[in-house]
XYZ file of C-alpha atoms in Angstrom:
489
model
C -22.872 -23.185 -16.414
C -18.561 -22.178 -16.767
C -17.132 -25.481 -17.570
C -13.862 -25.911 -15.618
C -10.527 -24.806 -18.023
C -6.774 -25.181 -17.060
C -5.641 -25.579 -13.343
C -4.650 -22.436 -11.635
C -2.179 -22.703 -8.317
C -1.997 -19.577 -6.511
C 0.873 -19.083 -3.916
C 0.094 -16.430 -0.931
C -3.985 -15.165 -0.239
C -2.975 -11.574 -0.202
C -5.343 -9.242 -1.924
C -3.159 -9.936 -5.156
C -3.791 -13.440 -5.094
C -7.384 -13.003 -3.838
C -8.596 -10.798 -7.112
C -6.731 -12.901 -9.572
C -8.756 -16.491 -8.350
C -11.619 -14.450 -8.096
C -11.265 -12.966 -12.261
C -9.847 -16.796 -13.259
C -12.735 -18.849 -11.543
C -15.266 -15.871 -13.156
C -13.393 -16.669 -16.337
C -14.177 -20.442 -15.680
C -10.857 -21.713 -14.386
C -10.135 -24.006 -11.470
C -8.425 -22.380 -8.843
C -6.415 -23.726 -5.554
C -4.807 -21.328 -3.250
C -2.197 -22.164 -0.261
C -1.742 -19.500 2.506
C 0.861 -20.209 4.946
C -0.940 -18.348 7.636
C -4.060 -19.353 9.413
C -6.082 -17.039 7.757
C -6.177 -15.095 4.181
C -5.412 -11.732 3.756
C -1.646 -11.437 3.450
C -0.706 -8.025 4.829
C -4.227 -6.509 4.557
C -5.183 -8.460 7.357
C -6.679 -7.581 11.169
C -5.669 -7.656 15.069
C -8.847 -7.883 17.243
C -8.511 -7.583 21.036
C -11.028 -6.436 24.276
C -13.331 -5.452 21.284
C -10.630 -3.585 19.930
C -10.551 -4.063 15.969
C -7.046 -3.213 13.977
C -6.009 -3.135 10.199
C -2.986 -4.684 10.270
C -1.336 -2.457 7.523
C -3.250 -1.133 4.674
C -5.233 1.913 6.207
C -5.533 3.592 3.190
C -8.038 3.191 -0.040
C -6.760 5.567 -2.834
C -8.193 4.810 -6.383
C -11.529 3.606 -5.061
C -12.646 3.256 -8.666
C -10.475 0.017 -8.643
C -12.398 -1.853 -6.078
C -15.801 -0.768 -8.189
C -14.179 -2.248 -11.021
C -13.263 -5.354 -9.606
C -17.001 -6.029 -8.388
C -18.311 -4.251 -11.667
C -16.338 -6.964 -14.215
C -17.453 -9.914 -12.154
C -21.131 -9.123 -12.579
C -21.140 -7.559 -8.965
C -22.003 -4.405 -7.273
C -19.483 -3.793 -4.175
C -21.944 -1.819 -2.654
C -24.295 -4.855 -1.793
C -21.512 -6.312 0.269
C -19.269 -3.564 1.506
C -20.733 -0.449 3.341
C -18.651 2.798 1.746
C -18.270 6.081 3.534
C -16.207 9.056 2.746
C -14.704 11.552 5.393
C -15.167 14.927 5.101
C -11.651 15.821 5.560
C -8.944 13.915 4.029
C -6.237 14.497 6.872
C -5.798 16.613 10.238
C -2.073 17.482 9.506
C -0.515 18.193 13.146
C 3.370 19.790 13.307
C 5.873 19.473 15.665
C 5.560 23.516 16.391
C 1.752 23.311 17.236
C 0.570 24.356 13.638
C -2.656 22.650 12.296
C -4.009 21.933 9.425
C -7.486 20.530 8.142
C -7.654 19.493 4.561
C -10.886 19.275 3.627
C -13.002 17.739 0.857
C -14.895 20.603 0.725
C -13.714 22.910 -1.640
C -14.967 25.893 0.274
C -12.999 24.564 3.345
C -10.167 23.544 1.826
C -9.556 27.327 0.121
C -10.275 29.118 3.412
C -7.301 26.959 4.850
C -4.978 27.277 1.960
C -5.868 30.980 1.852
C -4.761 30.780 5.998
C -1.329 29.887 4.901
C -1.328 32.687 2.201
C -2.972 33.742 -1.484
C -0.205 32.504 -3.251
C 0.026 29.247 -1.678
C -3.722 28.816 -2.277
C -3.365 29.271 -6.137
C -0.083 27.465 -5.971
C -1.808 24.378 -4.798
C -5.169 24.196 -7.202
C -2.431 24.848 -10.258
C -0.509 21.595 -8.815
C -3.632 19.856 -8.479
C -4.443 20.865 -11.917
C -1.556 19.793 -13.422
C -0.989 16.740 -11.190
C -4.764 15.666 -12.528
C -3.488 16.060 -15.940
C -0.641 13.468 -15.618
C -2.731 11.309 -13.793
C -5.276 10.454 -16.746
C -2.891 10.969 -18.973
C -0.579 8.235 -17.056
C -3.661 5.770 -15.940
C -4.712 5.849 -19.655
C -0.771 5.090 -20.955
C 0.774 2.788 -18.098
C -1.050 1.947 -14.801
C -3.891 0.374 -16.782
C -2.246 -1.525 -19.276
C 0.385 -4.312 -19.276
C 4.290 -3.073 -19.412
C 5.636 -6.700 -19.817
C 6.478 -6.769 -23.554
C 8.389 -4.365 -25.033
C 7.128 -3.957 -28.141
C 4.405 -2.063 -26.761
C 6.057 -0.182 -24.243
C 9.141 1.289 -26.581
C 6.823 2.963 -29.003
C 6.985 7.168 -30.290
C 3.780 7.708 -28.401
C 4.782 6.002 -25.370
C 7.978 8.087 -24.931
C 6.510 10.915 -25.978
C 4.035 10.638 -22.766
C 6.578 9.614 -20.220
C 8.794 12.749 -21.084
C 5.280 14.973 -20.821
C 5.274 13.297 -17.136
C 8.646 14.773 -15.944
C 9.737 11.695 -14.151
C 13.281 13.032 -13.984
C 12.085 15.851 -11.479
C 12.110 14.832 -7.504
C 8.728 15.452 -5.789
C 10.342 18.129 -4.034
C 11.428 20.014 -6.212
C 8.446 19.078 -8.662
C 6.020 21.040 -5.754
C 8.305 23.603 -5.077
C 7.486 24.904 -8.757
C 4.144 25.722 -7.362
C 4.277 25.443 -3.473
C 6.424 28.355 -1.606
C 5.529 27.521 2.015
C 7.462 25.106 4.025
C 4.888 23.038 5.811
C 2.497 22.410 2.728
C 5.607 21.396 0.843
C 5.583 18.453 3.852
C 2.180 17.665 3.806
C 2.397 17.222 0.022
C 5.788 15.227 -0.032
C 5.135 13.135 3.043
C 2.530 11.258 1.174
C 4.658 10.082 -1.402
C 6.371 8.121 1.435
C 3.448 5.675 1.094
C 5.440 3.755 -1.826
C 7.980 3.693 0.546
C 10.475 6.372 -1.064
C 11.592 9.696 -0.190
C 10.168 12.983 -1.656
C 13.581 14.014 -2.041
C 14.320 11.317 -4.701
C 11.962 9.463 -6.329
C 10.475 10.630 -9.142
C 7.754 13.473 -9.454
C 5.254 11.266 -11.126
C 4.353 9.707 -7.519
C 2.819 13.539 -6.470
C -0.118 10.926 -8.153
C -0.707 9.754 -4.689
C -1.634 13.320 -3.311
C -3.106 13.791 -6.127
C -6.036 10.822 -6.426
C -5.959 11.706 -2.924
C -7.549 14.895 -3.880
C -9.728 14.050 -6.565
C -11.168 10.727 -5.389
C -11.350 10.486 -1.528
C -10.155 8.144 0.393
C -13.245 5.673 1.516
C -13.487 3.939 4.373
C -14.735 0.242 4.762
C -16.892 -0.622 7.303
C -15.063 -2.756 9.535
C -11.695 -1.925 8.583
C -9.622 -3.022 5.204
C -10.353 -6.866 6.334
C -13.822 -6.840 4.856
C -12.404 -6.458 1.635
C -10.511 -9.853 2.172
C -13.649 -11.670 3.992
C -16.092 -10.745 0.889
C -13.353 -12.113 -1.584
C -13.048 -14.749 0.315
C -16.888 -15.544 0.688
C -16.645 -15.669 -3.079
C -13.828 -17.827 -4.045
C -15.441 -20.467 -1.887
C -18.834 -19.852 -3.313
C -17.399 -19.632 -6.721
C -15.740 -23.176 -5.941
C -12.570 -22.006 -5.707
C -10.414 -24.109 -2.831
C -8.287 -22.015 -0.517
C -5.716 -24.152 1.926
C -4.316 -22.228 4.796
C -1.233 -23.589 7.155
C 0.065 -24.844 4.045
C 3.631 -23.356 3.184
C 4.815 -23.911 0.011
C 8.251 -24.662 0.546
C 9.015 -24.980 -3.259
C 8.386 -24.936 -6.946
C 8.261 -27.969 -8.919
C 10.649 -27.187 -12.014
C 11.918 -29.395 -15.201
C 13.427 -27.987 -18.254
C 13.191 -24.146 -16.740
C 9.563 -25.233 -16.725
C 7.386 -24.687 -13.359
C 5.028 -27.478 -13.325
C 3.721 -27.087 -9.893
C 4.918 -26.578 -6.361
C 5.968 -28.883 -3.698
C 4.309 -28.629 -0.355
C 5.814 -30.561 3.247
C 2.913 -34.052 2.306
C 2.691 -33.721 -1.192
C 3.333 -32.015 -4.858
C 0.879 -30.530 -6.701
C 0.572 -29.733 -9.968
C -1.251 -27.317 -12.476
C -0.936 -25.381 -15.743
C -0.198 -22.004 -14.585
C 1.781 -21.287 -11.480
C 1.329 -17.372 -9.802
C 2.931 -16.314 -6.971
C 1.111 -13.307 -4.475
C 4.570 -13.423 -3.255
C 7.038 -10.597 -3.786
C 9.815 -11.560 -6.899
C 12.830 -11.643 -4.341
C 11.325 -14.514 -1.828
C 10.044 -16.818 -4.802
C 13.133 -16.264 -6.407
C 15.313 -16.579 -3.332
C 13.909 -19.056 -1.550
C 11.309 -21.127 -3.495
C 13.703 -21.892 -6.572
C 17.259 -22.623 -6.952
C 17.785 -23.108 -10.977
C 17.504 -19.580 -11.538
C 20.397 -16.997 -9.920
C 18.237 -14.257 -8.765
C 18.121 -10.955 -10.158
C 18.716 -7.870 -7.422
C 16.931 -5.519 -6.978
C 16.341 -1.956 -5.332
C 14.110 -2.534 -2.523
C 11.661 -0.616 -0.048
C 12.200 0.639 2.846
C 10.373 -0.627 5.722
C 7.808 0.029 8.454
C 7.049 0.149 12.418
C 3.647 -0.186 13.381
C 2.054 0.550 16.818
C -1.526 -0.336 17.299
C -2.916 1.186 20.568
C -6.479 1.014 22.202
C -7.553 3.255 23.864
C -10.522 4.249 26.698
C -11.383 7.643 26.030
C -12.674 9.502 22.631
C -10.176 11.489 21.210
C -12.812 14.153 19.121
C -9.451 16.429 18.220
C -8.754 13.772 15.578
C -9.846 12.780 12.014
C -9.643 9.149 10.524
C -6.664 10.114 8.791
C -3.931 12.014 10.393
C -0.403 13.155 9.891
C 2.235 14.402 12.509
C 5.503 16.266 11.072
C 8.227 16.798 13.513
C 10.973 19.072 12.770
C 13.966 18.353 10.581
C 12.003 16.749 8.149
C 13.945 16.191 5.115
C 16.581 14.660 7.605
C 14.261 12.524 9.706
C 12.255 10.388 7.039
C 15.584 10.310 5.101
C 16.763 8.102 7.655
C 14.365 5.160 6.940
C 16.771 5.277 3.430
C 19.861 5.657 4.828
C 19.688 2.638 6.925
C 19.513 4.605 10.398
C 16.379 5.213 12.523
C 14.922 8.627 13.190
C 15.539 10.761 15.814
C 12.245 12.218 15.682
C 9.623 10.512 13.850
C 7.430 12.240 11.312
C 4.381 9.983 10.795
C 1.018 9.044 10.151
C -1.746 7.796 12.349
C -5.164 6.059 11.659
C -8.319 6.417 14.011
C -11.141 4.512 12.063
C -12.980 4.658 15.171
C -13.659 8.611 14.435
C -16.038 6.978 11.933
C -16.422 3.660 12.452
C -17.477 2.988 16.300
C -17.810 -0.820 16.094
C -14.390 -0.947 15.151
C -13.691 -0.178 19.304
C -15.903 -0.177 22.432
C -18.608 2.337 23.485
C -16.274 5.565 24.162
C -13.365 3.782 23.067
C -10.660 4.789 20.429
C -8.062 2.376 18.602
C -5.206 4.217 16.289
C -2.315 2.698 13.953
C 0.554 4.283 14.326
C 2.887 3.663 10.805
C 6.424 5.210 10.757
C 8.612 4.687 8.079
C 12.029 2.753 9.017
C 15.086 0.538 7.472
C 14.588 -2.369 6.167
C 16.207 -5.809 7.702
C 19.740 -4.868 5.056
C 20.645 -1.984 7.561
C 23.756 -3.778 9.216
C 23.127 -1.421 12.610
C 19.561 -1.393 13.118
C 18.713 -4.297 15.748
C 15.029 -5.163 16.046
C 14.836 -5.475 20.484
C 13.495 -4.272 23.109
C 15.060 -0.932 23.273
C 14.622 0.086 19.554
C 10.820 -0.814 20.012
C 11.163 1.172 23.191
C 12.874 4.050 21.922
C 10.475 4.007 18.985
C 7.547 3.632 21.190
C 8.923 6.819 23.385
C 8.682 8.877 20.326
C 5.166 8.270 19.651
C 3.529 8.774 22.858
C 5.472 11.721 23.309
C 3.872 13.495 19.625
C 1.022 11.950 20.840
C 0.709 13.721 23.972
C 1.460 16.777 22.168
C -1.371 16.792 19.642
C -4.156 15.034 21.509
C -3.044 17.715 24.933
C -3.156 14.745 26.884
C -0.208 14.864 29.031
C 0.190 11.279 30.355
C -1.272 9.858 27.139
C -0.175 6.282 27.505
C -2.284 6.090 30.603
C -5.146 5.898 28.270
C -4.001 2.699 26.739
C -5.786 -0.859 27.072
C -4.323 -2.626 24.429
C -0.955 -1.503 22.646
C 0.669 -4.092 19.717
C 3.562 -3.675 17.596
C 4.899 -5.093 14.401
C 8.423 -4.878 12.924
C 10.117 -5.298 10.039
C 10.925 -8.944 11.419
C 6.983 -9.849 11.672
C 6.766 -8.496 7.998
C 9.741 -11.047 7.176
C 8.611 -14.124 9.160
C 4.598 -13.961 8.646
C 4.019 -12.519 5.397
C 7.470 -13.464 3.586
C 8.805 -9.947 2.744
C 11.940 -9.866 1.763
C 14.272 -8.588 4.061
C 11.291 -6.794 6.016
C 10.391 -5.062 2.902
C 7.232 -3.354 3.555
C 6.084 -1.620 -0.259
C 7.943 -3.887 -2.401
C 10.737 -3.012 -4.928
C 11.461 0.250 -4.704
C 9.643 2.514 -7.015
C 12.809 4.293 -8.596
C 12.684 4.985 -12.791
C 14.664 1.842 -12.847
C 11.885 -0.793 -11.757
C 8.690 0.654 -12.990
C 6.514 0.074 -15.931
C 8.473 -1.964 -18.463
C 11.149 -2.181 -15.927
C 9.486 -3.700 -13.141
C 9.279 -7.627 -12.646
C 6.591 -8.952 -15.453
C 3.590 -10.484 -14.708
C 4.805 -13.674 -16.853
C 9.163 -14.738 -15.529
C 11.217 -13.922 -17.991
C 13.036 -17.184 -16.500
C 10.773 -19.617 -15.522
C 8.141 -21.221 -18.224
C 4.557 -21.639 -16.483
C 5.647 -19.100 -13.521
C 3.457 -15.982 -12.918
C 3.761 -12.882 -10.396
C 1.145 -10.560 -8.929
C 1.275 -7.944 -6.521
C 3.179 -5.171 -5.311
C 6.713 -6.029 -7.016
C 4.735 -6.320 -10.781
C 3.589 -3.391 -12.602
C 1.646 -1.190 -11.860
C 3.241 -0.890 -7.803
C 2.449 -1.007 -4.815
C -0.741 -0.146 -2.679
C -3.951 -2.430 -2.719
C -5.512 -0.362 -5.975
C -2.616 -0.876 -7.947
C -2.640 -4.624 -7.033
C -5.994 -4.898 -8.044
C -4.749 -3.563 -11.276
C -1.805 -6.096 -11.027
C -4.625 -8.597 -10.940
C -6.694 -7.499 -13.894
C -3.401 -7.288 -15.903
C -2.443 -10.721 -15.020
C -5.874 -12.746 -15.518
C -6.349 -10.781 -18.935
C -2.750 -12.024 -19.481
C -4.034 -15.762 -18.491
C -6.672 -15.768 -20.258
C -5.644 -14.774 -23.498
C -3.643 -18.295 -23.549
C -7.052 -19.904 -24.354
């Protein structure tokens, strides 16, 4: 029997906040969580409409080893509660001038394409591979895995010595263009880095990681979407006797002597020993505290999303896809320079291709994601007509890759969410959608620690801590902080 230990508050039921009570009440802890929404999840959450099933954001599972890990250190096997399959082609990459592309997880395949685009190309991209696999272990080992929030162990020789044998002061342009000579690869490569929510053109070259695990791991799909993830931790806590209260908005934290004692809720304070915010930095700091004058930070950009159902297979597609519209560079460079694109580059999700419960017999749904400004870009207004213009774009890529001319004729269902849902329902700062930026600046050491460097009793987990965004490296967030916890006792 695990005799209850210290009092654990956890702010926000996002998959951050969802691992860490799940490791703490393992651990023996007691745990209460308050959700301001009606139902856990945080972003990874779910639309469901005319049978019509849609991951709200997260699409994508990169690093599957880190949900294995979760259910492997809590004496549990994720396969007896989540079904796993893995596509056979990791995108269908579609360009604005009718070019396509099938990356495939077959190595056999996936060389006959390369070798389409040329020879040289084709041994250009193993040798990036190769080398992008190197960095990876050699950066997992080093930094993702561990904790970066004391500097004693982070400012060593042997630290330095690896970060310099990463080459984080190379862009991820120009860091594939060492080994990639043709245009559109170059885009297929770089346009996945936008998942952190920077631009190829300058963040650092470490993040050709994402590409990379891409690669080498897969990218698994969850029966029933992302959600199940969150419904199975869920299950858990509760079983585990962990409380979770949802419609219950914190609206403060409880602080004496730059000590956080507990949080204050509209009926009632309560109190515990350790405080930890799923919450990114800039909200709890901004608007759940006013002792502290908040630090500033680089942020994200942003994202529109357009969920569509539709009433006709679309067989041309794969689970994950990825359009590319001409002037590139220019185009997703607009999401960071505060303007919206003139024509989108983006990618789209079809679990359905896979997963037919998740729509109805001969039905499709897809998520649409393009990358856009976040709420501090003084002349992007979030109405009618930007969703429209928006909107106008997709269909009409849409149209072009399915060759379905009046595409939107096909739709049943059709849902959006802006940068001003992210803000209002999930409390991202200023419509953040991948947390603080991931420039040299705010990562590893850098980045917001898992304990406040302000605030005594105050804890942070999730996509602003180390090791970033994306649900893997929040599940590492979560490991980091709960060792972190734990080694209190």
């Amino acid at each position: 029997m695990i005799l209850m230990k210290e009092k654990v508050i956890i702010i926000g039921a996002g998959i951050g906040g969802l691992a860490t009570a799940l490791r703490l009440l393992n651990a023996g802890y007691e745990v209460v969580i308050y959700e301001k929404e009606d139902k856990v999840g945080g972003r990874v959450n779910r639309i469901q409409e005319k049978g019509y099933t849609f991951d709200l954001t997260a699409t994508i599972s990169m690093m599957p080893q880190e949900f294995y890990l979760l259910f492997e250190e809590l004496g549990l096997r994720l396969e007896d509660y989540i079904e796993i399959s893995y596509p056979k082609s990791l995108y269908y990459t579609f360009f604005k001038d009718g070019t396509y592309y099938d990356f495939s997880t077959d190595l056999i395949k996936l060389n006959r394409q390369l070798e389409s685009i040329s020879t040289k190309d084709a041994v250009g991209y193993f040798q990036l591979m190769s080398d992008i696999y190197e960095k990876y272990q050699l950066a997992n080992q080093a930094f993702l895995s561990q904790s970066c929030d004391q500097a004693s162990s982070f400012f060593t020789f042997k630290h330095l010595k690896e970060i310099f044998k990463l080459e984080p002061l190379s862009n991820v342009y120009d860091y594939v263009s060492k080994f990639i000579k043709d245009e559109k690869l170059k885009e297929y490569i770089c346009f996945q880095t936008m998942y952190i929510g920077m631009s190829p053109y300058d963040c650092s070259s470490i993040y050709t990681l994402l590409p990379g695990v891409s690669q080498f791991y897969g990218l698994p799909h969850l029966k029933g979407g992302m959600y199940r993830l969150v419904e199975v931790m869920e299950q858990l806590i509760k079983e585990w006797g962990g409380i979770i209260h949802t419609n219950s908005l914190v609206e403060s934290l409880v602080i004496e002597d730059k000590c956080v004692l507990g949080i204050q809720l509209s009926d009632r304070i309560d109190k515990g020993d350790y405080i930890i915010a799923n919450a990114q930095v800039p909200y709890v700091m901004h608007e759940l505290q006013s002792i502290i004058r908040p630090k500033e930070y680089h942020l994200s950009c942003s994202a529109f999303i357009l969920y569509l159902g539709l009433k006709q297979k679309l067989p041309m597609l794969n689970i994950h896809n990825i359009y590319i519209n001409q002037a590139f560079k220019e185009n997703i460079q607009s999401a960071f320079d505060g303007k919206l694109p003139k024509e989108s580059s983006f990618y789209f999700y079809v679990p359905s291709r896979m997963d037919e419960g998740m729509a109805p017999t001969n039905g499709e749904v897809i998520n649409v994601i393009i990358r856009v400004p976040n709420l501090k870009a003084q002349n992007v207004e979030w109405n009618e007509q930007t969703i429209l213009l928006l909107k106008e774009q997709i269909y009409k890529a849409l149209a072009q890759v399915t060759k379905i001319e009046h595409f939107n004729e096909l739709v049943e269902v059709e849902k959006y969410l802006t940068p001003v849902d992210l803000a209002t329902h999930f409390n991202c700062y200023e419509g953040i959608a991948f947390g603080l930026s991931h420039d040299l600046t705010q990562t590893n050491y850098f980045r917001p620690h898992h304990q406040s460097d302000d605030l005594k009793g105050l804890y942070f987990v999730g996509d602003c801590t180390h090791p970033g965004t994306g649900i893997s490296l929040v599940l590492k967030s979560a490991r980091q902080l709960s060792k972190q916890i734990c080694k209190h006792i």
